[in-house]
mmCIF file with all atom_site columns, C-alpha atoms in Angstrom:
data_model
loop_
_atom_site.group_PDB
_atom_site.id
_atom_site.type_symbol
_atom_site.label_atom_id
_atom_site.label_alt_id
_atom_site.label_comp_id
_atom_site.label_asym_id
_atom_site.label_entity_id
_atom_site.label_seq_id
_atom_site.pdbx_PDB_ins_code
_atom_site.Cartn_x
_atom_site.Cartn_y
_atom_site.Cartn_z
_atom_site.occupancy
_atom_site.B_iso_or_equiv
_atom_site.pdbx_formal_charge
_atom_site.auth_seq_id
_atom_site.auth_comp_id
_atom_site.auth_asym_id
_atom_site.auth_atom_id
_atom_site.pdbx_PDB_model_num
ATOM 1   C CA . UNK A 1 1   ? -31.466 13.690  34.673 1.00 33.00 ? 187 UNK A CA 1
ATOM 2   C CA . UNK A 1 2   ? -34.302 13.568  37.187 1.00 38.00 ? 188 UNK A CA 1
ATOM 3   C CA . UNK A 1 3   ? -33.654 14.348  40.765 1.00 35.00 ? 189 UNK A CA 1
ATOM 4   C CA . UNK A 1 4   ? -35.037 11.802  42.971 1.00 37.00 ? 190 UNK A CA 1
ATOM 5   C CA . UNK A 1 5   ? -36.848 12.566  46.057 1.00 35.00 ? 191 UNK A CA 1
ATOM 6   C CA . UNK A 1 6   ? -37.650 10.531  49.087 1.00 31.00 ? 192 UNK A CA 1
ATOM 7   C CA . UNK A 1 7   ? -36.888 6.751   48.871 1.00 32.00 ? 193 UNK A CA 1
ATOM 8   C CA . UNK A 1 8   ? -39.808 4.623   50.087 1.00 33.00 ? 194 UNK A CA 1
ATOM 9   C CA . UNK A 1 9   ? -40.892 0.854   50.050 1.00 31.00 ? 195 UNK A CA 1
ATOM 10  C CA . UNK A 1 10  ? -43.640 0.311   47.832 1.00 32.00 ? 196 UNK A CA 1
ATOM 11  C CA . UNK A 1 11  ? -45.027 -3.221  46.942 1.00 34.00 ? 197 UNK A CA 1
ATOM 12  C CA . UNK A 1 12  ? -41.631 -4.997  47.895 1.00 34.00 ? 198 UNK A CA 1
ATOM 13  C CA . UNK A 1 13  ? -39.633 -2.665  45.588 1.00 38.00 ? 199 UNK A CA 1
ATOM 14  C CA . UNK A 1 14  ? -37.628 0.462   46.820 1.00 37.00 ? 200 UNK A CA 1
ATOM 15  C CA . UNK A 1 15  ? -39.149 3.235   44.781 1.00 43.00 ? 201 UNK A CA 1
ATOM 16  C CA . UNK A 1 16  ? -38.156 6.712   44.459 1.00 44.00 ? 202 UNK A CA 1
ATOM 17  C CA . UNK A 1 17  ? -40.946 9.365   44.443 1.00 48.00 ? 203 UNK A CA 1
ATOM 18  C CA . UNK A 1 18  ? -40.579 12.374  42.112 1.00 47.00 ? 204 UNK A CA 1
ATOM 19  C CA . UNK A 1 19  ? -43.468 14.671  41.425 1.00 49.00 ? 205 UNK A CA 1
ATOM 20  C CA . UNK A 1 20  ? -45.991 11.921  43.099 1.00 48.00 ? 206 UNK A CA 1
ATOM 21  C CA . UNK A 1 21  ? -44.793 9.033   40.952 1.00 52.00 ? 207 UNK A CA 1
ATOM 22  C CA . UNK A 1 22  ? -43.075 6.129   42.377 1.00 72.00 ? 208 UNK A CA 1
ATOM 23  C CA . UNK A 1 23  ? -40.408 4.148   40.462 1.00 80.00 ? 209 UNK A CA 1
ATOM 24  C CA . UNK A 1 24  ? -42.166 0.846   40.922 1.00 84.00 ? 210 UNK A CA 1
ATOM 25  C CA . UNK A 1 25  ? -45.328 2.420   39.345 1.00 87.00 ? 211 UNK A CA 1
ATOM 26  C CA . UNK A 1 26  ? -43.567 3.302   36.499 1.00 87.00 ? 212 UNK A CA 1
ATOM 27  C CA . UNK A 1 27  ? -41.927 -0.278  36.282 1.00 89.00 ? 213 UNK A CA 1
ATOM 28  C CA . UNK A 1 28  ? -45.429 -1.795  36.544 1.00 90.00 ? 214 UNK A CA 1
ATOM 29  C CA . UNK A 1 29  ? -46.980 0.554   34.044 1.00 91.00 ? 215 UNK A CA 1
ATOM 30  C CA . UNK A 1 30  ? -44.043 -0.340  31.459 1.00 92.00 ? 216 UNK A CA 1
ATOM 31  C CA . UNK A 1 31  ? -44.847 -4.066  32.093 1.00 92.00 ? 217 UNK A CA 1
ATOM 32  C CA . UNK A 1 32  ? -48.606 -3.441  31.235 1.00 92.00 ? 218 UNK A CA 1
ATOM 33  C CA . UNK A 1 33  ? -47.824 -1.393  28.318 1.00 93.00 ? 219 UNK A CA 1
ATOM 34  C CA . UNK A 1 34  ? -45.388 -3.873  26.793 1.00 93.00 ? 220 UNK A CA 1
ATOM 35  C CA . UNK A 1 35  ? -48.124 -6.691  27.380 1.00 93.00 ? 221 UNK A CA 1
ATOM 36  C CA . UNK A 1 36  ? -50.876 -4.452  25.790 1.00 93.00 ? 222 UNK A CA 1
ATOM 37  C CA . UNK A 1 37  ? -48.366 -3.612  22.970 1.00 94.00 ? 223 UNK A CA 1
ATOM 38  C CA . UNK A 1 38  ? -47.412 -7.208  22.167 1.00 94.00 ? 224 UNK A CA 1
ATOM 39  C CA . UNK A 1 39  ? -51.098 -8.360  22.298 1.00 93.00 ? 225 UNK A CA 1
ATOM 40  C CA . UNK A 1 40  ? -51.882 -5.601  19.742 1.00 94.00 ? 226 UNK A CA 1
ATOM 41  C CA . UNK A 1 41  ? -49.265 -6.539  17.416 1.00 94.00 ? 227 UNK A CA 1
ATOM 42  C CA . UNK A 1 42  ? -51.196 -9.719  16.687 1.00 92.00 ? 228 UNK A CA 1
ATOM 43  C CA . UNK A 1 43  ? -54.360 -8.000  16.689 1.00 92.00 ? 229 UNK A CA 1
ATOM 44  C CA . UNK A 1 44  ? -56.592 -6.611  13.580 1.00 90.00 ? 230 UNK A CA 1
ATOM 45  C CA . UNK A 1 45  ? -56.250 -3.147  15.184 1.00 90.00 ? 231 UNK A CA 1
ATOM 46  C CA . UNK A 1 46  ? -52.431 -3.167  15.018 1.00 94.00 ? 232 UNK A CA 1
ATOM 47  C CA . UNK A 1 47  ? -52.202 -0.117  12.484 1.00 94.00 ? 233 UNK A CA 1
ATOM 48  C CA . UNK A 1 48  ? -53.945 2.148   14.998 1.00 93.00 ? 234 UNK A CA 1
ATOM 49  C CA . UNK A 1 49  ? -52.061 0.766   18.182 1.00 94.00 ? 235 UNK A CA 1
ATOM 50  C CA . UNK A 1 50  ? -48.776 1.307   16.278 1.00 95.00 ? 236 UNK A CA 1
ATOM 51  C CA . UNK A 1 51  ? -49.615 4.862   15.423 1.00 95.00 ? 237 UNK A CA 1
ATOM 52  C CA . UNK A 1 52  ? -50.523 5.616   19.004 1.00 94.00 ? 238 UNK A CA 1
ATOM 53  C CA . UNK A 1 53  ? -47.276 4.034   20.317 1.00 94.00 ? 239 UNK A CA 1
ATOM 54  C CA . UNK A 1 54  ? -45.252 5.858   17.454 1.00 94.00 ? 240 UNK A CA 1
ATOM 55  C CA . UNK A 1 55  ? -46.900 9.141   18.585 1.00 93.00 ? 241 UNK A CA 1
ATOM 56  C CA . UNK A 1 56  ? -46.009 8.248   22.303 1.00 93.00 ? 242 UNK A CA 1
ATOM 57  C CA . UNK A 1 57  ? -42.356 7.687   21.617 1.00 92.00 ? 243 UNK A CA 1
ATOM 58  C CA . UNK A 1 58  ? -41.879 10.228  18.991 1.00 91.00 ? 244 UNK A CA 1
ATOM 59  C CA . UNK A 1 59  ? -42.720 13.125  21.367 1.00 88.00 ? 245 UNK A CA 1
ATOM 60  C CA . UNK A 1 60  ? -39.862 11.994  23.553 1.00 84.00 ? 246 UNK A CA 1
ATOM 61  C CA . UNK A 1 61  ? -37.430 11.115  20.951 1.00 75.00 ? 247 UNK A CA 1
ATOM 62  C CA . UNK A 1 62  ? -37.113 14.198  18.919 1.00 76.00 ? 248 UNK A CA 1
ATOM 63  C CA . UNK A 1 63  ? -39.766 13.255  16.295 1.00 73.00 ? 249 UNK A CA 1
ATOM 64  C CA . UNK A 1 64  ? -38.029 9.957   15.187 1.00 85.00 ? 250 UNK A CA 1
ATOM 65  C CA . UNK A 1 65  ? -41.583 8.485   14.121 1.00 90.00 ? 251 UNK A CA 1
ATOM 66  C CA . UNK A 1 66  ? -40.184 6.678   11.094 1.00 92.00 ? 252 UNK A CA 1
ATOM 67  C CA . UNK A 1 67  ? -37.375 4.877   12.966 1.00 92.00 ? 253 UNK A CA 1
ATOM 68  C CA . UNK A 1 68  ? -39.895 4.028   15.671 1.00 93.00 ? 254 UNK A CA 1
ATOM 69  C CA . UNK A 1 69  ? -42.393 2.649   13.428 1.00 95.00 ? 255 UNK A CA 1
ATOM 70  C CA . UNK A 1 70  ? -39.806 0.567   11.640 1.00 95.00 ? 256 UNK A CA 1
ATOM 71  C CA . UNK A 1 71  ? -38.761 -0.996  15.151 1.00 96.00 ? 257 UNK A CA 1
ATOM 72  C CA . UNK A 1 72  ? -42.336 -1.779  15.988 1.00 96.00 ? 258 UNK A CA 1
ATOM 73  C CA . UNK A 1 73  ? -42.847 -3.354  12.483 1.00 97.00 ? 259 UNK A CA 1
ATOM 74  C CA . UNK A 1 74  ? -39.611 -5.419  12.911 1.00 96.00 ? 260 UNK A CA 1
ATOM 75  C CA . UNK A 1 75  ? -40.820 -6.518  16.400 1.00 96.00 ? 261 UNK A CA 1
ATOM 76  C CA . UNK A 1 76  ? -44.270 -7.486  15.128 1.00 97.00 ? 262 UNK A CA 1
ATOM 77  C CA . UNK A 1 77  ? -42.590 -9.416  12.210 1.00 96.00 ? 263 UNK A CA 1
ATOM 78  C CA . UNK A 1 78  ? -40.360 -11.511 14.889 1.00 96.00 ? 264 UNK A CA 1
ATOM 79  C CA . UNK A 1 79  ? -43.432 -11.945 17.097 1.00 95.00 ? 265 UNK A CA 1
ATOM 80  C CA . UNK A 1 80  ? -45.525 -13.275 14.253 1.00 95.00 ? 266 UNK A CA 1
ATOM 81  C CA . UNK A 1 81  ? -42.754 -15.647 13.240 1.00 95.00 ? 267 UNK A CA 1
ATOM 82  C CA . UNK A 1 82  ? -42.220 -16.753 16.995 1.00 94.00 ? 268 UNK A CA 1
ATOM 83  C CA . UNK A 1 83  ? -46.151 -17.226 17.363 1.00 92.00 ? 269 UNK A CA 1
ATOM 84  C CA . UNK A 1 84  ? -46.209 -19.325 14.018 1.00 94.00 ? 270 UNK A CA 1
ATOM 85  C CA . UNK A 1 85  ? -43.262 -21.596 15.167 1.00 95.00 ? 271 UNK A CA 1
ATOM 86  C CA . UNK A 1 86  ? -44.475 -21.947 18.799 1.00 93.00 ? 272 UNK A CA 1
ATOM 87  C CA . UNK A 1 87  ? -41.179 -20.110 19.790 1.00 94.00 ? 273 UNK A CA 1
ATOM 88  C CA . UNK A 1 88  ? -42.401 -18.800 23.215 1.00 93.00 ? 274 UNK A CA 1
ATOM 89  C CA . UNK A 1 89  ? -38.919 -17.501 24.179 1.00 95.00 ? 275 UNK A CA 1
ATOM 90  C CA . UNK A 1 90  ? -38.609 -15.393 21.213 1.00 94.00 ? 276 UNK A CA 1
ATOM 91  C CA . UNK A 1 91  ? -42.301 -13.962 21.772 1.00 93.00 ? 277 UNK A CA 1
ATOM 92  C CA . UNK A 1 92  ? -41.296 -13.225 25.312 1.00 94.00 ? 278 UNK A CA 1
ATOM 93  C CA . UNK A 1 93  ? -38.020 -11.552 24.209 1.00 95.00 ? 279 UNK A CA 1
ATOM 94  C CA . UNK A 1 94  ? -40.016 -9.155  22.001 1.00 95.00 ? 280 UNK A CA 1
ATOM 95  C CA . UNK A 1 95  ? -42.212 -8.178  24.958 1.00 95.00 ? 281 UNK A CA 1
ATOM 96  C CA . UNK A 1 96  ? -39.151 -7.986  27.320 1.00 95.00 ? 282 UNK A CA 1
ATOM 97  C CA . UNK A 1 97  ? -37.563 -5.337  24.691 1.00 96.00 ? 283 UNK A CA 1
ATOM 98  C CA . UNK A 1 98  ? -40.480 -3.117  24.696 1.00 95.00 ? 284 UNK A CA 1
ATOM 99  C CA . UNK A 1 99  ? -41.032 -3.229  28.429 1.00 95.00 ? 285 UNK A CA 1
ATOM 100 C CA . UNK A 1 100 ? -37.441 -2.252  28.872 1.00 94.00 ? 286 UNK A CA 1
ATOM 101 C CA . UNK A 1 101 ? -37.885 0.606   26.248 1.00 94.00 ? 287 UNK A CA 1
ATOM 102 C CA . UNK A 1 102 ? -41.110 1.770   27.986 1.00 95.00 ? 288 UNK A CA 1
ATOM 103 C CA . UNK A 1 103 ? -39.485 1.702   31.312 1.00 94.00 ? 289 UNK A CA 1
ATOM 104 C CA . UNK A 1 104 ? -36.685 3.538   30.412 1.00 93.00 ? 290 UNK A CA 1
ATOM 105 C CA . UNK A 1 105 ? -38.863 6.207   28.808 1.00 92.00 ? 291 UNK A CA 1
ATOM 106 C CA . UNK A 1 106 ? -41.121 6.624   31.765 1.00 92.00 ? 292 UNK A CA 1
ATOM 107 C CA . UNK A 1 107 ? -38.035 6.678   34.239 1.00 90.00 ? 293 UNK A CA 1
ATOM 108 C CA . UNK A 1 108 ? -36.442 9.475   31.999 1.00 90.00 ? 294 UNK A CA 1
ATOM 109 C CA . UNK A 1 109 ? -39.830 11.407  31.967 1.00 90.00 ? 295 UNK A CA 1
ATOM 110 C CA . UNK A 1 110 ? -42.109 10.385  34.678 1.00 88.00 ? 296 UNK A CA 1
ATOM 111 C CA . UNK A 1 111 ? -44.770 12.767  33.418 1.00 87.00 ? 297 UNK A CA 1
ATOM 112 C CA . UNK A 1 112 ? -45.286 10.461  30.400 1.00 92.00 ? 298 UNK A CA 1
ATOM 113 C CA . UNK A 1 113 ? -46.789 7.895   32.696 1.00 93.00 ? 299 UNK A CA 1
ATOM 114 C CA . UNK A 1 114 ? -50.280 9.751   32.285 1.00 92.00 ? 300 UNK A CA 1
ATOM 115 C CA . UNK A 1 115 ? -50.090 9.701   28.361 1.00 93.00 ? 301 UNK A CA 1
ATOM 116 C CA . UNK A 1 116 ? -49.196 5.874   28.459 1.00 94.00 ? 302 UNK A CA 1
ATOM 117 C CA . UNK A 1 117 ? -52.173 5.198   30.781 1.00 93.00 ? 303 UNK A CA 1
ATOM 118 C CA . UNK A 1 118 ? -54.391 7.114   28.420 1.00 92.00 ? 304 UNK A CA 1
ATOM 119 C CA . UNK A 1 119 ? -53.046 4.994   25.419 1.00 92.00 ? 305 UNK A CA 1
ATOM 120 C CA . UNK A 1 120 ? -53.470 1.819   27.439 1.00 92.00 ? 306 UNK A CA 1
ATOM 121 C CA . UNK A 1 121 ? -56.869 2.678   28.061 1.00 91.00 ? 307 UNK A CA 1
ATOM 122 C CA . UNK A 1 122 ? -57.515 3.356   24.484 1.00 89.00 ? 308 UNK A CA 1
ATOM 123 C CA . UNK A 1 123 ? -55.925 0.083   23.365 1.00 86.00 ? 309 UNK A CA 1
ATOM 124 C CA . UNK A 1 124 ? -57.563 -2.122  26.096 1.00 76.00 ? 310 UNK A CA 1
ATOM 125 C CA . UNK A 1 125 ? -60.330 -4.436  25.152 1.00 60.00 ? 311 UNK A CA 1
ATOM 126 C CA . UNK A 1 126 ? -63.671 -3.150  25.882 1.00 56.00 ? 312 UNK A CA 1
ATOM 127 C CA . UNK A 1 127 ? -64.305 -4.037  29.454 1.00 46.00 ? 313 UNK A CA 1
ATOM 128 C CA . UNK A 1 128 ? -68.062 -4.206  29.140 1.00 47.00 ? 314 UNK A CA 1
ATOM 129 C CA . UNK A 1 129 ? -67.456 -7.578  27.322 1.00 50.00 ? 315 UNK A CA 1
ATOM 130 C CA . UNK A 1 130 ? -65.799 -9.231  30.123 1.00 48.00 ? 316 UNK A CA 1
ATOM 131 C CA . UNK A 1 131 ? -67.821 -11.882 32.119 1.00 50.00 ? 317 UNK A CA 1
ATOM 132 C CA . UNK A 1 132 ? -68.020 -11.561 35.905 1.00 50.00 ? 318 UNK A CA 1
ATOM 133 C CA . UNK A 1 133 ? -68.080 -14.484 38.119 1.00 54.00 ? 319 UNK A CA 1
ATOM 134 C CA . UNK A 1 134 ? -67.567 -15.401 41.707 1.00 57.00 ? 320 UNK A CA 1
ATOM 135 C CA . UNK A 1 135 ? -64.419 -17.014 42.376 1.00 58.00 ? 321 UNK A CA 1
ATOM 136 C CA . UNK A 1 136 ? -63.629 -19.101 45.676 1.00 58.00 ? 322 UNK A CA 1
ATOM 137 C CA . UNK A 1 137 ? -60.317 -20.500 46.403 1.00 62.00 ? 323 UNK A CA 1
ATOM 138 C CA . UNK A 1 138 ? -58.981 -22.871 49.169 1.00 65.00 ? 324 UNK A CA 1
ATOM 139 C CA . UNK A 1 139 ? -55.231 -23.196 49.706 1.00 62.00 ? 325 UNK A CA 1
ATOM 140 C CA . UNK A 1 140 ? -54.151 -26.776 50.962 1.00 63.00 ? 326 UNK A CA 1
ATOM 141 C CA . UNK A 1 141 ? -51.412 -29.173 50.493 1.00 63.00 ? 327 UNK A CA 1
ATOM 142 C CA . UNK A 1 142 ? -48.528 -27.569 52.488 1.00 62.00 ? 328 UNK A CA 1
ATOM 143 C CA . UNK A 1 143 ? -48.497 -24.107 50.679 1.00 58.00 ? 329 UNK A CA 1
ATOM 144 C CA . UNK A 1 144 ? -49.293 -22.036 53.741 1.00 59.00 ? 330 UNK A CA 1
ATOM 145 C CA . UNK A 1 145 ? -45.902 -20.678 54.138 1.00 62.00 ? 331 UNK A CA 1
ATOM 146 C CA . UNK A 1 146 ? -45.045 -20.077 50.512 1.00 61.00 ? 332 UNK A CA 1
ATOM 147 C CA . UNK A 1 147 ? -45.936 -17.647 47.896 1.00 61.00 ? 333 UNK A CA 1
ATOM 148 C CA . UNK A 1 148 ? -49.504 -18.029 46.367 1.00 61.00 ? 334 UNK A CA 1
ATOM 149 C CA . UNK A 1 149 ? -50.331 -16.375 43.178 1.00 59.00 ? 335 UNK A CA 1
ATOM 150 C CA . UNK A 1 150 ? -53.956 -15.613 41.855 1.00 60.00 ? 336 UNK A CA 1
ATOM 151 C CA . UNK A 1 151 ? -54.154 -13.869 38.564 1.00 59.00 ? 337 UNK A CA 1
ATOM 152 C CA . UNK A 1 152 ? -55.740 -13.927 35.158 1.00 58.00 ? 338 UNK A CA 1
ATOM 153 C CA . UNK A 1 153 ? -52.423 -13.441 33.486 1.00 55.00 ? 339 UNK A CA 1
ATOM 154 C CA . UNK A 1 154 ? -48.987 -13.835 34.709 1.00 52.00 ? 340 UNK A CA 1
ATOM 155 C CA . UNK A 1 155 ? -45.880 -12.692 33.079 1.00 57.00 ? 341 UNK A CA 1
ATOM 156 C CA . UNK A 1 156 ? -42.549 -13.423 34.588 1.00 57.00 ? 342 UNK A CA 1
ATOM 157 C CA . UNK A 1 157 ? -42.261 -14.444 38.181 1.00 51.00 ? 343 UNK A CA 1
ATOM 158 C CA . UNK A 1 158 ? -39.168 -15.489 40.219 1.00 53.00 ? 344 UNK A CA 1
ATOM 159 C CA . UNK A 1 159 ? -39.492 -16.510 43.680 1.00 54.00 ? 345 UNK A CA 1
ATOM 160 C CA . UNK A 1 160 ? -36.044 -17.802 43.998 1.00 57.00 ? 346 UNK A CA 1
ATOM 161 C CA . UNK A 1 161 ? -32.620 -16.114 44.212 1.00 60.00 ? 347 UNK A CA 1
ATOM 162 C CA . UNK A 1 162 ? -31.382 -14.200 41.127 1.00 57.00 ? 348 UNK A CA 1
ATOM 163 C CA . UNK A 1 163 ? -28.822 -15.992 39.384 1.00 59.00 ? 349 UNK A CA 1
ATOM 164 C CA . UNK A 1 164 ? -25.176 -15.036 40.275 1.00 60.00 ? 350 UNK A CA 1
ATOM 165 C CA . UNK A 1 165 ? -23.736 -12.380 37.899 1.00 52.00 ? 351 UNK A CA 1
ATOM 166 C CA . UNK A 1 166 ? -20.208 -13.445 38.394 1.00 50.00 ? 352 UNK A CA 1
#
């Protein structure tokens, strides 16, 4: 079990610093990892991506590479079926499952963050192919006192209160 150090506020989250890594950073990295993993599940390069992810997890789970590979393939099958049927909820569930698993792995072993970043850099689409353009935004219509989000990709956002757990 990790020993947590100084608590600090980081991006609206309370994070815990251990060895220079803040918990919120690990959570964000896990989310990016899950998004990239799900994107790779439907790509032609899936086998290579799967092998890198299996390697990442098996180093931390006592070498259970066959079980991890099976779980990834099961998730891929669920994702492909959800994509074909237009079931966005099921597709989101696959991503949420891997986001949670990555988060737990990173929180248990913060040093794994560097390896996961390297895996994501390998799996990320070639950045040289991206087009760069100037973007100019104007905010109007009474939203000056509310949240405004500008992004290329939005995962899951909640600006309201969390549902009662009662």
